[in-house]
Structures are given as structure tokens and as C-alpha cells.
Short mmCIF file of C-alpha atoms in Angstrom, two decimals:
data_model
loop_
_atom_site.label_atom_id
_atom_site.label_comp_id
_atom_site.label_asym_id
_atom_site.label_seq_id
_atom_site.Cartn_x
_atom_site.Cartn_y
_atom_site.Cartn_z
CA UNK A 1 -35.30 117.93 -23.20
CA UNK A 2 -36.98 115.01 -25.36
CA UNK A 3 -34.42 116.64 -28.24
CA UNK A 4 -30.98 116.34 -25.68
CA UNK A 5 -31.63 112.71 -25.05
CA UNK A 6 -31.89 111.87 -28.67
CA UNK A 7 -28.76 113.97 -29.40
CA UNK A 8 -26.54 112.17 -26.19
CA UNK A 9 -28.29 108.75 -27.62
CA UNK A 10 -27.09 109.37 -30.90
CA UNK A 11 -23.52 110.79 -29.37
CA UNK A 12 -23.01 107.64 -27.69
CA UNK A 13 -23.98 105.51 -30.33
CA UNK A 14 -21.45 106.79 -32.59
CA UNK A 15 -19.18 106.79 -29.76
CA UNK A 16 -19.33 102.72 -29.28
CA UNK A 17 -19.61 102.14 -32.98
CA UNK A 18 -15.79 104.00 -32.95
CA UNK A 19 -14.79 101.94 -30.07
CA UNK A 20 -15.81 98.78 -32.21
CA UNK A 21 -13.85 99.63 -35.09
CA UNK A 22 -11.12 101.12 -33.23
CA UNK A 23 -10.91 97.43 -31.63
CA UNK A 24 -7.77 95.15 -32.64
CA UNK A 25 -8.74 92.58 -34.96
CA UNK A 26 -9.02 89.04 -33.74
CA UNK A 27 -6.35 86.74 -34.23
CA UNK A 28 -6.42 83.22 -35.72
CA UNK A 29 -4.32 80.66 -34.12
CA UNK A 30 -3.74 77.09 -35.90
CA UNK A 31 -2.41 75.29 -33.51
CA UNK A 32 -1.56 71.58 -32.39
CA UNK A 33 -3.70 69.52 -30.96
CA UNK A 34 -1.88 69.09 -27.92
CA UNK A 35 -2.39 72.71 -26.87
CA UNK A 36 -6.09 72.26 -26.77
CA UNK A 37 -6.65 69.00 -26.13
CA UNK A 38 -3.93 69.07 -22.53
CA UNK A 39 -5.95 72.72 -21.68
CA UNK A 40 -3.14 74.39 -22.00
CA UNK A 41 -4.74 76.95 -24.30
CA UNK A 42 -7.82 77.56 -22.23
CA UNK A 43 -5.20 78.56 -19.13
CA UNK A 44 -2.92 81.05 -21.42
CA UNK A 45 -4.76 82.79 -23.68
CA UNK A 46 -7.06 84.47 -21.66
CA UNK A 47 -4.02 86.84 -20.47
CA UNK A 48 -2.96 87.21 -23.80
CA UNK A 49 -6.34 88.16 -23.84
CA UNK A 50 -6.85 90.77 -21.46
CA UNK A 51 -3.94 92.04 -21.94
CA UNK A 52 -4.02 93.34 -25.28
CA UNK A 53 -7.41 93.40 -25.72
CA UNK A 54 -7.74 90.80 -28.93
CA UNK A 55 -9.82 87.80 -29.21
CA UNK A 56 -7.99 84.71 -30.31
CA UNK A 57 -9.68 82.39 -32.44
CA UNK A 58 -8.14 78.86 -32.11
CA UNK A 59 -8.17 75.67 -34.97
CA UNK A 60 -6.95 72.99 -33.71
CA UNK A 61 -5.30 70.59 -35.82
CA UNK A 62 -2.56 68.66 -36.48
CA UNK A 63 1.03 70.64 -36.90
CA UNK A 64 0.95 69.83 -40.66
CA UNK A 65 -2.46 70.87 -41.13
CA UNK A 66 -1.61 74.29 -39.25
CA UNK A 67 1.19 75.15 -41.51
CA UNK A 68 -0.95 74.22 -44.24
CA UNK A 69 -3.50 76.83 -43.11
CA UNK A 70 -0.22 79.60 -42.57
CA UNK A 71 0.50 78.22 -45.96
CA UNK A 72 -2.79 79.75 -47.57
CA UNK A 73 -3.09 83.05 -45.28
CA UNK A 74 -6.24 80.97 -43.73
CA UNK A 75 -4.63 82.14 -40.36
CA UNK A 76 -2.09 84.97 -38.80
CA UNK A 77 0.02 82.39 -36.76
CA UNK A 78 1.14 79.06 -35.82
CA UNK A 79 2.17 77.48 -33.19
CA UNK A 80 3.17 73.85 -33.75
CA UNK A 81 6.14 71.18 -33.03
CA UNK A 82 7.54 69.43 -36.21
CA UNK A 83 11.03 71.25 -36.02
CA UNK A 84 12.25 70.33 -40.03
CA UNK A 85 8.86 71.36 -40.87
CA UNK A 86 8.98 74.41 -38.94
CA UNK A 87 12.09 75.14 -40.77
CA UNK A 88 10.83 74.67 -44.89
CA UNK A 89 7.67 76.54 -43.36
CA UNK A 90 10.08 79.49 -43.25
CA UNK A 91 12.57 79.10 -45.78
CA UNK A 92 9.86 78.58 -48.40
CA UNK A 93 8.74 82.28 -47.22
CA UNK A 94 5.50 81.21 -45.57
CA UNK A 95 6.57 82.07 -42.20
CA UNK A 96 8.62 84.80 -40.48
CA UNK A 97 10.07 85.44 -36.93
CA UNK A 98 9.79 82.03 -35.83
CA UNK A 99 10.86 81.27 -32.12
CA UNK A 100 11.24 78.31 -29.31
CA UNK A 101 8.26 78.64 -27.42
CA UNK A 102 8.83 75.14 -24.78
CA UNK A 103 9.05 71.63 -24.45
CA UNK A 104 8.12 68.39 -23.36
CA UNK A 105 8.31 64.91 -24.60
CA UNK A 106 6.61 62.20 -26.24
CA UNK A 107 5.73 58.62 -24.74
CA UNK A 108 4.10 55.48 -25.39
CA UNK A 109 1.37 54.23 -23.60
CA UNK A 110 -0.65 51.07 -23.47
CA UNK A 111 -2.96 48.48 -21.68
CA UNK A 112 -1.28 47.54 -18.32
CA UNK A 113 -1.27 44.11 -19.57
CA UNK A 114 2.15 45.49 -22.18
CA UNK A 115 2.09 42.34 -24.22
CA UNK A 116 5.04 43.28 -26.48
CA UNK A 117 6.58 43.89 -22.92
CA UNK A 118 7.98 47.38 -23.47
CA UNK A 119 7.74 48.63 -20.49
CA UNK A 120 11.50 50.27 -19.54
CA UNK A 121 12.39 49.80 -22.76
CA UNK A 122 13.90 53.05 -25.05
CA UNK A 123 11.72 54.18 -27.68
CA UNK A 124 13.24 51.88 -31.13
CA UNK A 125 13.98 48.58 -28.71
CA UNK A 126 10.09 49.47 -28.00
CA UNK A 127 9.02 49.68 -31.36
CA UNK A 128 10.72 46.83 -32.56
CA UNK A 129 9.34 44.45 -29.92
CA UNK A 130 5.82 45.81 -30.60
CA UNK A 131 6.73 45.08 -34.27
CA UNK A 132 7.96 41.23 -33.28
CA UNK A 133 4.83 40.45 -31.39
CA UNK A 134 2.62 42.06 -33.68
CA UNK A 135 0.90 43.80 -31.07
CA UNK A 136 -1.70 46.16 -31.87
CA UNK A 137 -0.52 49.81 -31.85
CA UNK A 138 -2.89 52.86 -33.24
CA UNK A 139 -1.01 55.82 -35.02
CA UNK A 140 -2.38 59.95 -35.49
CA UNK A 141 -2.01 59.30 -39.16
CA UNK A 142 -2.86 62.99 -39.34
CA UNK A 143 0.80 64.50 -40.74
CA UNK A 144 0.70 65.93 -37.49
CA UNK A 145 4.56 66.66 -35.55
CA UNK A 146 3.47 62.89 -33.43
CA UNK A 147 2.48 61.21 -35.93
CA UNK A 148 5.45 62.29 -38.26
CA UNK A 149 7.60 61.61 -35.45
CA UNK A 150 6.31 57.84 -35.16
CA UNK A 151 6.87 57.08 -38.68
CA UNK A 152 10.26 58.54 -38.38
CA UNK A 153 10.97 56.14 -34.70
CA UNK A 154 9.62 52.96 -36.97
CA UNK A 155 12.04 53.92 -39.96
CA UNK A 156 15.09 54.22 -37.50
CA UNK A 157 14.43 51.26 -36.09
CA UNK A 158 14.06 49.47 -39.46
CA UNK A 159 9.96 48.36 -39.71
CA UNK A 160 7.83 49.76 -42.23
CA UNK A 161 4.31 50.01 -39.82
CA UNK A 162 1.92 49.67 -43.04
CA UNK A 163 2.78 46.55 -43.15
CA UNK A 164 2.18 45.01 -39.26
CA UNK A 165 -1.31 42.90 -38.77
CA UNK A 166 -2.27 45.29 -35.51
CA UNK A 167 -1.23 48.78 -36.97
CA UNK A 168 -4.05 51.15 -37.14
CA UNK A 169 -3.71 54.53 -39.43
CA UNK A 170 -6.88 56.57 -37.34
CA UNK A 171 -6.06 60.11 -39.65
CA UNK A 172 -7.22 61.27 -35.75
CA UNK A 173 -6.25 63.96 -32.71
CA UNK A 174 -4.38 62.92 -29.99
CA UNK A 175 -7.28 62.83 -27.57
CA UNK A 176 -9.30 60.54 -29.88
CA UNK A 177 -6.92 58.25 -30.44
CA UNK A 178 -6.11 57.78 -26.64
CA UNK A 179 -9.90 57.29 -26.08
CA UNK A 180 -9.35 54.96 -28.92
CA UNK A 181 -6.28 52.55 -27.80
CA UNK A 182 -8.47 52.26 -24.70
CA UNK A 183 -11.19 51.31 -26.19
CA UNK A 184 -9.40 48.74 -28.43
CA UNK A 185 -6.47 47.92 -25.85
CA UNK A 186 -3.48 49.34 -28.17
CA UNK A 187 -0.30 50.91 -27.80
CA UNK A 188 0.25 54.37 -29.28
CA UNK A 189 2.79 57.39 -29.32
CA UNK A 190 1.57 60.34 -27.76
CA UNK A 191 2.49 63.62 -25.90
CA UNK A 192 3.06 63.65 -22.40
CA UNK A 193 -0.07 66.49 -21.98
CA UNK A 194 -2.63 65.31 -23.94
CA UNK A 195 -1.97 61.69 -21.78
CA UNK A 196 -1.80 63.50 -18.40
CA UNK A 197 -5.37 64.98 -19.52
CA UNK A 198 -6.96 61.96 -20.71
CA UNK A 199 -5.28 59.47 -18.31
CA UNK A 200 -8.17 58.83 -15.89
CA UNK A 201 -10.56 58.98 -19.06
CA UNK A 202 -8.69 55.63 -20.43
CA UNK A 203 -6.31 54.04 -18.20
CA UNK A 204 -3.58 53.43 -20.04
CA UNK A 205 -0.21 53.40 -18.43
CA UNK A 206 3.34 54.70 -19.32
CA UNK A 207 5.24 52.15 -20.83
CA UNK A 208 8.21 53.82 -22.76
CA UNK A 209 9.39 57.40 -21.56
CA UNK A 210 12.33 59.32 -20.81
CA UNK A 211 15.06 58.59 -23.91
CA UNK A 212 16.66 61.40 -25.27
CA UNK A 213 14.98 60.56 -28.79
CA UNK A 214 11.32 61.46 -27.02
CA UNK A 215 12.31 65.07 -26.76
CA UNK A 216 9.11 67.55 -28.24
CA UNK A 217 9.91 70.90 -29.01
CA UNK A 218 7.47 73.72 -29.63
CA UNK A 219 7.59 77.07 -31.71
CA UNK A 220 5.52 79.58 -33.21
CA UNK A 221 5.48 81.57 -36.54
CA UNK A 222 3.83 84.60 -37.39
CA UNK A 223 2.50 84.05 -40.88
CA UNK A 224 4.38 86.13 -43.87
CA UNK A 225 2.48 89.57 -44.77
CA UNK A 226 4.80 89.75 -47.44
CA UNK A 227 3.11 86.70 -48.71
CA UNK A 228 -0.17 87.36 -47.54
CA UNK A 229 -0.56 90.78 -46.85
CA UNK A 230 -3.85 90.42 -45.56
CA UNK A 231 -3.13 88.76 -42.37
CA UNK A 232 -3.05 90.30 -38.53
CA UNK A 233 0.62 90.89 -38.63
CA UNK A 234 0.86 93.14 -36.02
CA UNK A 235 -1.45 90.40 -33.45
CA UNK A 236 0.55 87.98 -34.25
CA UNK A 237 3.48 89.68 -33.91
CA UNK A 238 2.09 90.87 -30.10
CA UNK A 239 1.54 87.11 -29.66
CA UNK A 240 4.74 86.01 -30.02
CA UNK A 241 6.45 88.56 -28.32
CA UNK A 242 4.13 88.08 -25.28
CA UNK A 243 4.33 83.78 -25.73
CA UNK A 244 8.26 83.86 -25.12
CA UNK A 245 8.36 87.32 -22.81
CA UNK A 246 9.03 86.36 -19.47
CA UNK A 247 5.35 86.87 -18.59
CA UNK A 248 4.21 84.31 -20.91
CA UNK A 249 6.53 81.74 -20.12
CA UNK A 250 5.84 81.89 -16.62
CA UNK A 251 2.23 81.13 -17.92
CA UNK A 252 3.26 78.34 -19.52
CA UNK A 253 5.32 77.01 -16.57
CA UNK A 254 2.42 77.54 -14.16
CA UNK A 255 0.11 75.16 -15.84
CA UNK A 256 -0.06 71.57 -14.49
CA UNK A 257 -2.75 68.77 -14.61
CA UNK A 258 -3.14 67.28 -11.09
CA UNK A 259 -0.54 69.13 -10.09
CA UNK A 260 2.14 68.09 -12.48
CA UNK A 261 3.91 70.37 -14.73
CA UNK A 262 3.25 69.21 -18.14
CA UNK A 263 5.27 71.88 -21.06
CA UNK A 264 8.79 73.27 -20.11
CA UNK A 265 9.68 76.95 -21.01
CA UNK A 266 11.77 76.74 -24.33
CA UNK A 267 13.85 74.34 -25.56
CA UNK A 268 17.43 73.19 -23.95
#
């Protein structure tokens, strides 16, 4: 009898161990910060999850550090929102199968006080005024898809920031650098999620929102195997497919903070 035990012991030991390496791989997901920091992430994977029975691992970073990690086969997919970037990500045979994902926009927020007295204003009027009261104003400075999207509002509207008394470079994520132009009373660029997130942390209102030039589109690339044939094509293709099936952009629709709904399934 002792001998049957051992033998079913060993029989389901070797069982599990082929269960464990029959398991799909996990997959790694460089991602905004705005995924993570809004909890947006923590409310969609998990079916992903379940689902298909692979762990994702998530770095969070900005959307030019993601690609830059696709760009070295450091991870299997991106998801990210820096559209031109997106673009040379994929013509430069990095990335494959790239698709809209969703939207939302950008804003600025600031001390109630607005001192460069933004508020209403659309987005360049708003920079410029900051610029002409050299108010203080704290930028990502990350290369992430907001802060390349600042620089490219304060070149439209003719000011080069490096060179404005109150203009703070933090090389920061979103949430930090709310927490930060709290802390410091500044004005600062930022997505709509990561605000709605941190807005009872900091208490900074809404001053600029709603022009057509604040639109933030999302989309995610599976990572080239040609290129780097060593990645979890096949997860990341699953991920996509799953992120823009109806199923997963219901997910994404269902998510709100206090109740509002904070990214928009694909882009117009």
C-alpha cells in the first residue's frame, strides 16, 4: 500500500509539473502611465486574465519609454498614446498589428486661485496667458505622449517653455506631478483619468478642457517577432484581439471613478 501512495505521489507530481509547463507564458505589458495610475489596469486585466489563463506583467512608464522597451524586445506589447510615435514605432519594423484601442482627452488643471486666469480659455489662448504672467506651470518631462503633447501646444502657440521663470521640467508620472502642482500650487497638462483619480488627493480644479486640440487617443502594438523572435507573440496577439473585441471594450467603457466614465471605446 505504502508502495501505491508513493507511485500516485509521484504520478501527480509529474502531472502538475506538465500543467506548469504546459501554462501560457506571461505577458509583459509597457504601458502608459495613465492606465495604472487612473486604475484602469487593475479593473481590465484581470478578465484578460481569467480568461486566457496568462499573467500580465505591467511597467508602467511613459509612452516613449514603452516603445523604447518594444524597441529592445524588453516586452511583448504596448499600449500607449503618442499617435506619430505610434506610427515610426511601426514603420521602423518594431511593431506590428497596431490598433485604436479608446480615447479621452487631456486638460489643464491648477490652484483654484487660476492666476494666469485660464479658466474657459482653449488650450494655446491658455498657454499663452500662463506664458504672459509667468505663472508657474510643472511639465512630465518624461517623453511621455502628455508631455510630448505639451511641448507641441507651447510650440503652436509660439513660447519656447525652457525659457519661462515658473516652468518646471519634473522627468515625472502623471500622478506625481499632480501631487506635485499641489504641493507647489502650479498649473500642469494632464489626462482626464489620472486627474479624476488624484483629484480629492490634491485639489486642483479644471481650468482648460474640452477644445478639439485636447483629444487623447490610445493604441496598442504587439511587438515584432520578426525582430525579436523571442517575444510572447501569440499573448500579445490574444491581448489585442481581446482589448478591441467587443468584450474588452465594454470593459473599458464600464470603468468610471466616482461614477464618471473616464476612457471612451476607440477613437472617432
Amino acid at each position: 500500500m505504502t508502495g501505491s501512495f508513493r507511485i500516485l505521489g509521484f504520478l501527480l507530481l509529474l502531472l502538475s509539473s506538465i500543467a506548469a509547463t504546459q501554462a501560457a507564458p506571461d505577458l509583459r505589458l509597457a504601458t502608459t502611465t495613465s492606465t495604472e495610475n487612473s486604475g484602469l489596469l487593475a479593473a481590465v486585466l484581470p478578465l484578460f486574465e481569467a480568461k486566457y489563463d496568462t499573467k500580465v506583467r505591467v511597467i508602467s512608464v511613459g509612452s516613449g519609454k514603452a516603445m523604447k522597451l518594444g524597441e529592445n524586445g524588453d516586452v511583448d506589447v504596448v499600449l500607449v498614446h503618442s499617435r506619430a510615435d505610434e506610427e515610426n514605432f511601426v514603420a521602423a519594423g518594431f511593431g506590428v498589428n497596431r490598433r485604436d484601442v479608446m480615447y479621452n482627452d487631456f486638460i489643464i488643471v491648477g490652484p483654484k486661485s487660476d492666476a494666469a486666469g485660464i479658466l474657459g480659455s482653449d488650450v494655446l489662448t491658455a498657454f499663452k496667458k500662463i506664458a504672459a504672467a509667468g505663472s508657474r506651470f510643472i511639465s512630465r518631462g518624461d517623453d511621455s505622449g502628455t508631455h510630448k503633447m505639451e511641448q507641441s501646444y507651447w510650440k503652436t502657440a509660439g513660447v519656447e517653455p525652457a525659457g519661462l521663470p515658473g516652468y518646471v521640467s519634473a522627468g515625472l508620472g502623471m500622478g506625481e506631478v499632480l501631487m506635485m502642482a499641489a504641493e507647489m500650487r502650479r498649473y500642469t497638462l494632464t489626462d482626464r483619468a489620472t486627474y479624476a483619480a488624484y483629484r480629492a488627493k490634491t485639489g486642483l480644479e479644471v481650468q482648460v478642457s474640452g477644445d478639439p486640440k485636447l483629444f487623447n487617443p490610445y493604441g496598442v502594438i504587439a511587438v515584432s517577432p520578426a525582430r525579436h523572435p523571442g517575444v510572447n507573440h501569440a499573448s500579445a496577439l490574444q491581448f489585442i484581439e481581446w482589448l478591441t473585441s467587443p468584450e474588452g471594450q465594454a470593459a473599458i467603457a464600464a470603468f468610471r471613478v466616482d461614477g464618471e466614465q473616464l476612457f471612451f471605446p476607440k477613437t472617432r
